[in-house]
Amino acid sequence: RKEVEQDPGPFNVPEGATVAFNCTYSNSASQSFFWYRQDCRKEPKLLMSVYSSGNEDGRFTAQLNRASQYISLLIRDSKLSDSATYLCVARYSGNTPLVFGKGTRLSVIA
Amino acid sequence: NAGVTQTPKFQVLKTGQSMTLQCAQDMNHNSMYWYRQDPGMGLRLIYYSASEGTTDKGEVPNGYNVSRLNKREFSLRLESAAPSQTSVYFCASRYRDVRGETQYFGPGTRLLVL
């Protein structure tokens, strides 16, 4: 069983829409969480870390719910350039490898 | 800085052939990783190296070997390629400090095994 689960989508949304992705993780001892973005036929890149208190970076907001073991990513005012696959990522402890979800594909439509 | 570089970008092999995928990073990172990415399967860890001189198996190590040649270079070897190893291979290195961490990926190697 994959340790990080995501809805694969695709999510097709119009420009300007708000879209939210959720992700669940199975290891309650996981300590660090991230969202990575991967464009078609490109490598993944860090979008943002997810902090316990929640954090925002421009139009992007990440939330962590440890009690329910889920992470969310909210994208406001979607742009065409937001079209990509969003990977939910967890780390069990400081030196263990990252565990990647399979990704959620987003298409923003004009 | 070039970041993480991988060679080759594309490769076609016949079943049974061997090859080595090269990866190098110029960011002085300790940890390096090899992943494969297949449709519907996401990124799966093959091997990793937490520091120079150490390597460990990941989720899908069978059919692969690795060498951490020095701090910069981490190579992945397929001794006898199989069609099941057709995939996109990504190398990555990890930066970490008190503020957080980032994993940097190379551009990938697309491998087709016939």
CSV table of C-alpha atoms in Angstrom, one decimal:
chain,number,residue,atom,x,y,z
A,1,ARG,CA,0.0,0.0,0.0
A,2,LYS,CA,1.3,3.4,-1.0
A,3,GLU,CA,2.1,5.5,2.0
A,4,VAL,CA,1.0,8.7,0.5
A,5,GLU,CA,-2.3,8.7,-1.4
A,6,GLN,CA,-3.7,11.3,-3.7
A,7,ASP,CA,-6.7,11.7,-6.0
A,8,PRO,CA,-5.1,11.3,-9.5
A,9,GLY,CA,-7.6,13.7,-11.1
A,10,PRO,CA,-7.5,15.2,-13.6
A,11,PHE,CA,-9.0,18.3,-12.2
A,12,ASN,CA,-10.1,20.5,-15.1
A,13,VAL,CA,-10.9,24.0,-13.9
A,14,PRO,CA,-11.5,27.4,-15.6
A,15,GLU,CA,-9.0,30.3,-15.2
A,16,GLY,CA,-9.7,32.2,-12.0
A,17,ALA,CA,-11.1,29.2,-10.2
A,18,THR,CA,-10.1,28.0,-6.8
A,19,VAL,CA,-9.0,24.4,-6.6
A,20,ALA,CA,-8.1,22.2,-3.6
A,21,PHE,CA,-6.1,19.0,-3.5
A,22,ASN,CA,-6.0,16.6,-0.6
A,23,CYS,CA,-3.5,14.0,0.3
A,24,THR,CA,-3.4,11.4,3.0
A,25,TYR,CA,-0.4,9.7,4.6
A,26,SER,CA,-0.3,6.4,6.4
A,27,ASN,CA,2.7,6.8,8.7
A,28,SER,CA,1.6,8.8,11.7
A,29,ALA,CA,5.2,9.4,12.6
A,30,SER,CA,5.9,11.3,9.4
A,31,GLN,CA,7.6,14.6,10.3
A,32,SER,CA,8.0,16.6,7.1
A,33,PHE,CA,5.6,17.4,4.3
A,34,PHE,CA,5.9,19.0,0.9
A,35,TRP,CA,4.2,19.8,-2.3
A,36,TYR,CA,6.2,19.3,-5.5
A,37,ARG,CA,5.1,20.4,-9.0
A,38,GLN,CA,5.9,18.5,-12.1
A,39,ASP,CA,5.3,19.9,-15.6
A,40,CYS,CA,4.7,17.5,-18.5
A,41,ARG,CA,7.9,15.7,-19.4
A,42,LYS,CA,9.9,17.7,-16.9
A,43,GLU,CA,11.5,16.9,-13.5
A,44,PRO,CA,9.6,17.6,-10.2
A,45,LYS,CA,10.4,20.9,-8.4
A,46,LEU,CA,9.6,22.0,-4.9
A,47,LEU,CA,6.5,24.1,-4.8
A,48,MET,CA,6.3,24.6,-1.0
A,49,SER,CA,6.9,23.0,2.3
A,50,VAL,CA,4.0,22.3,4.6
A,51,TYR,CA,4.2,23.6,8.1
A,52,SER,CA,2.1,22.5,11.1
A,53,SER,CA,0.5,25.9,11.4
A,54,GLY,CA,-0.3,26.1,7.7
A,55,ASN,CA,1.5,28.4,5.3
A,56,GLU,CA,0.8,30.6,2.3
A,57,ASP,CA,2.9,31.6,-0.7
A,58,GLY,CA,1.1,34.0,-2.9
A,59,ARG,CA,-1.9,32.2,-4.4
A,60,PHE,CA,-0.9,28.9,-2.8
A,61,THR,CA,-1.9,27.7,0.7
A,62,ALA,CA,-0.8,24.5,2.3
A,63,GLN,CA,-2.4,23.0,5.4
A,64,LEU,CA,-1.5,20.0,7.6
A,65,ASN,CA,-3.9,18.1,9.7
A,66,ARG,CA,-1.9,15.7,11.9
A,67,ALA,CA,-4.9,14.2,13.7
A,68,SER,CA,-6.5,13.1,10.4
A,69,GLN,CA,-3.2,12.6,8.6
A,70,TYR,CA,-3.9,14.7,5.6
A,71,ILE,CA,-2.3,17.5,3.8
A,72,SER,CA,-4.0,20.0,1.5
A,73,LEU,CA,-3.0,22.4,-1.2
A,74,LEU,CA,-5.3,25.3,-2.2
A,75,ILE,CA,-4.7,27.3,-5.4
A,76,ARG,CA,-6.6,30.5,-5.7
A,77,ASP,CA,-7.2,32.5,-8.9
A,78,SER,CA,-5.9,29.6,-11.1
A,79,LYS,CA,-3.7,30.5,-14.1
A,80,LEU,CA,-3.1,28.6,-17.2
A,81,SER,CA,0.5,28.2,-16.1
A,82,ASP,CA,-0.7,26.3,-13.0
A,83,SER,CA,-1.5,23.3,-15.3
A,84,ALA,CA,0.8,20.6,-14.0
A,85,THR,CA,0.9,17.5,-11.8
A,86,TYR,CA,1.1,18.2,-8.1
A,87,LEU,CA,2.9,15.6,-5.9
A,88,CYS,CA,2.3,15.3,-2.2
A,89,VAL,CA,5.4,14.2,-0.3
A,90,ALA,CA,6.1,13.0,3.2
A,91,ARG,CA,9.2,12.2,5.1
A,92,TYR,CA,9.2,9.8,8.1
A,93,SER,CA,12.3,11.2,9.8
A,94,GLY,CA,15.2,13.4,9.2
A,95,ASN,CA,17.3,11.1,7.1
A,96,THR,CA,14.9,8.7,5.5
A,97,PRO,CA,14.0,9.2,1.9
A,98,LEU,CA,11.0,11.2,0.8
A,99,VAL,CA,7.8,9.3,0.0
A,100,PHE,CA,6.0,10.6,-3.0
A,101,GLY,CA,2.3,10.3,-3.9
A,102,LYS,CA,1.4,9.4,-7.4
A,103,GLY,CA,0.4,13.0,-8.1
A,104,THR,CA,-2.8,14.9,-9.0
A,105,ARG,CA,-3.1,16.4,-12.5
A,106,LEU,CA,-4.5,19.8,-12.9
A,107,SER,CA,-5.5,21.4,-16.1
A,108,VAL,CA,-6.5,25.1,-16.1
A,109,ILE,CA,-8.7,25.9,-19.1
A,110,ALA,CA,-9.1,29.4,-20.7
B,1,ASN,CA,25.7,26.2,-10.9
B,2,ALA,CA,24.5,23.5,-13.3
B,3,GLY,CA,22.5,21.8,-10.5
B,4,VAL,CA,21.8,18.1,-11.1
B,5,THR,CA,22.9,16.8,-14.5
B,6,GLN,CA,22.1,13.5,-16.0
B,7,THR,CA,23.4,11.6,-19.1
B,8,PRO,CA,22.3,10.4,-21.4
B,9,LYS,CA,18.9,12.1,-22.0
B,10,PHE,CA,17.6,9.3,-24.1
B,11,GLN,CA,18.7,5.7,-24.6
B,12,VAL,CA,17.3,2.6,-26.4
B,13,LEU,CA,18.6,-0.8,-25.3
B,14,LYS,CA,18.0,-4.3,-26.4
B,15,THR,CA,17.1,-6.9,-23.8
B,16,GLY,CA,20.2,-8.1,-22.0
B,17,GLN,CA,22.3,-5.1,-22.8
B,18,SER,CA,24.0,-3.2,-20.0
B,19,MET,CA,24.4,0.5,-19.4
B,20,THR,CA,25.2,3.1,-16.8
B,21,LEU,CA,23.2,6.2,-16.1
B,22,GLN,CA,25.4,9.1,-14.9
B,23,CYS,CA,24.4,11.7,-12.4
B,24,ALA,CA,26.3,14.6,-11.0
B,25,GLN,CA,25.5,17.6,-8.8
B,26,ASP,CA,27.7,20.6,-8.1
B,27,MET,CA,25.8,21.9,-5.0
B,28,ASN,CA,27.9,20.0,-2.5
B,29,HIS,CA,24.9,18.0,-1.3
B,30,ASN,CA,25.5,14.9,0.8
B,31,SER,CA,22.4,12.9,-0.1
B,32,MET,CA,21.6,11.6,-3.6
B,33,TYR,CA,18.8,9.5,-5.0
B,34,TRP,CA,17.7,7.5,-8.0
B,35,TYR,CA,14.0,7.2,-8.9
B,36,ARG,CA,12.1,5.7,-11.8
B,37,GLN,CA,8.8,7.1,-12.9
B,38,ASP,CA,6.2,5.1,-14.8
B,39,PRO,CA,2.7,6.1,-15.8
B,40,GLY,CA,0.2,5.4,-13.0
B,41,MET,CA,3.0,4.4,-10.6
B,42,GLY,CA,4.5,7.8,-9.6
B,43,LEU,CA,8.1,8.2,-8.5
B,44,ARG,CA,9.6,5.1,-7.0
B,45,LEU,CA,12.9,5.1,-5.2
B,46,ILE,CA,15.5,2.7,-6.6
B,47,TYR,CA,18.6,3.4,-4.5
B,48,TYR,CA,19.9,6.3,-2.4
B,49,SER,CA,23.1,7.5,-0.9
B,50,ALA,CA,22.8,9.4,2.4
B,51,SER,CA,26.5,10.4,2.2
B,52,GLU,CA,29.6,9.7,0.2
B,53,GLY,CA,30.6,6.1,0.8
B,54,THR,CA,27.1,4.8,1.6
B,55,THR,CA,24.3,3.4,-0.5
B,56,ASP,CA,21.0,1.9,0.5
B,57,LYS,CA,18.2,0.1,-1.3
B,58,GLY,CA,14.9,1.9,-2.0
B,59,GLU,CA,11.5,0.5,-2.9
B,60,VAL,CA,12.5,-1.1,-6.3
B,61,PRO,CA,16.2,-2.0,-6.3
B,62,ASN,CA,16.0,-5.3,-8.2
B,63,GLY,CA,17.9,-5.3,-11.5
B,64,TYR,CA,20.0,-2.2,-10.6
B,65,ASN,CA,23.3,-1.4,-8.9
B,66,VAL,CA,24.6,2.0,-7.9
B,67,SER,CA,28.0,3.6,-7.2
B,68,ARG,CA,28.6,6.7,-5.2
B,69,LEU,CA,31.8,7.6,-6.9
B,70,ASN,CA,32.5,10.7,-4.9
B,71,LYS,CA,30.4,13.4,-3.3
B,72,ARG,CA,29.4,14.8,-6.7
B,73,GLU,CA,28.6,11.6,-8.7
B,74,PHE,CA,26.1,8.9,-8.2
B,75,SER,CA,25.7,6.4,-11.1
B,76,LEU,CA,23.0,3.8,-11.7
B,77,ARG,CA,23.8,0.6,-13.6
B,78,LEU,CA,21.5,-1.9,-15.4
B,79,GLU,CA,23.6,-5.1,-15.8
B,80,SER,CA,21.1,-6.9,-18.0
B,81,ALA,CA,18.3,-4.6,-19.2
B,82,ALA,CA,14.7,-5.9,-19.3
B,83,PRO,CA,11.6,-4.4,-21.0
B,84,SER,CA,10.2,-3.9,-17.5
B,85,GLN,CA,13.0,-1.3,-17.0
B,86,THR,CA,11.6,0.9,-19.7
B,87,SER,CA,11.0,4.1,-17.7
B,88,VAL,CA,12.0,7.7,-17.0
B,89,TYR,CA,14.9,7.8,-14.5
B,90,PHE,CA,15.5,10.8,-12.3
B,91,CYS,CA,18.5,11.5,-10.2
B,92,ALA,CA,18.1,13.9,-7.3
B,93,SER,CA,20.2,15.5,-4.5
B,94,ARG,CA,19.0,17.0,-1.2
B,95,TYR,CA,19.7,20.3,0.4
B,96,ARG,CA,18.9,20.7,4.0
B,97,ASP,CA,19.4,23.5,6.6
B,98,VAL,CA,17.7,24.7,9.8
B,99,ARG,CA,15.0,26.4,7.7
B,100,GLY,CA,14.0,23.3,5.7
B,101,GLU,CA,15.0,21.2,2.8
B,102,THR,CA,14.7,20.9,-1.0
B,103,GLN,CA,15.3,18.0,-3.2
B,104,TYR,CA,16.7,19.0,-6.6
B,105,PHE,CA,16.0,16.7,-9.6
B,106,GLY,CA,17.9,16.2,-12.8
B,107,PRO,CA,16.1,16.5,-16.1
B,108,GLY,CA,15.7,12.7,-16.4
B,109,THR,CA,16.9,9.9,-18.7
B,110,ARG,CA,14.2,8.3,-20.9
B,111,LEU,CA,15.1,4.6,-21.4
B,112,LEU,CA,13.4,2.2,-23.8
B,113,VAL,CA,14.3,-1.5,-23.5
B,114,LEU,CA,13.2,-3.5,-26.5
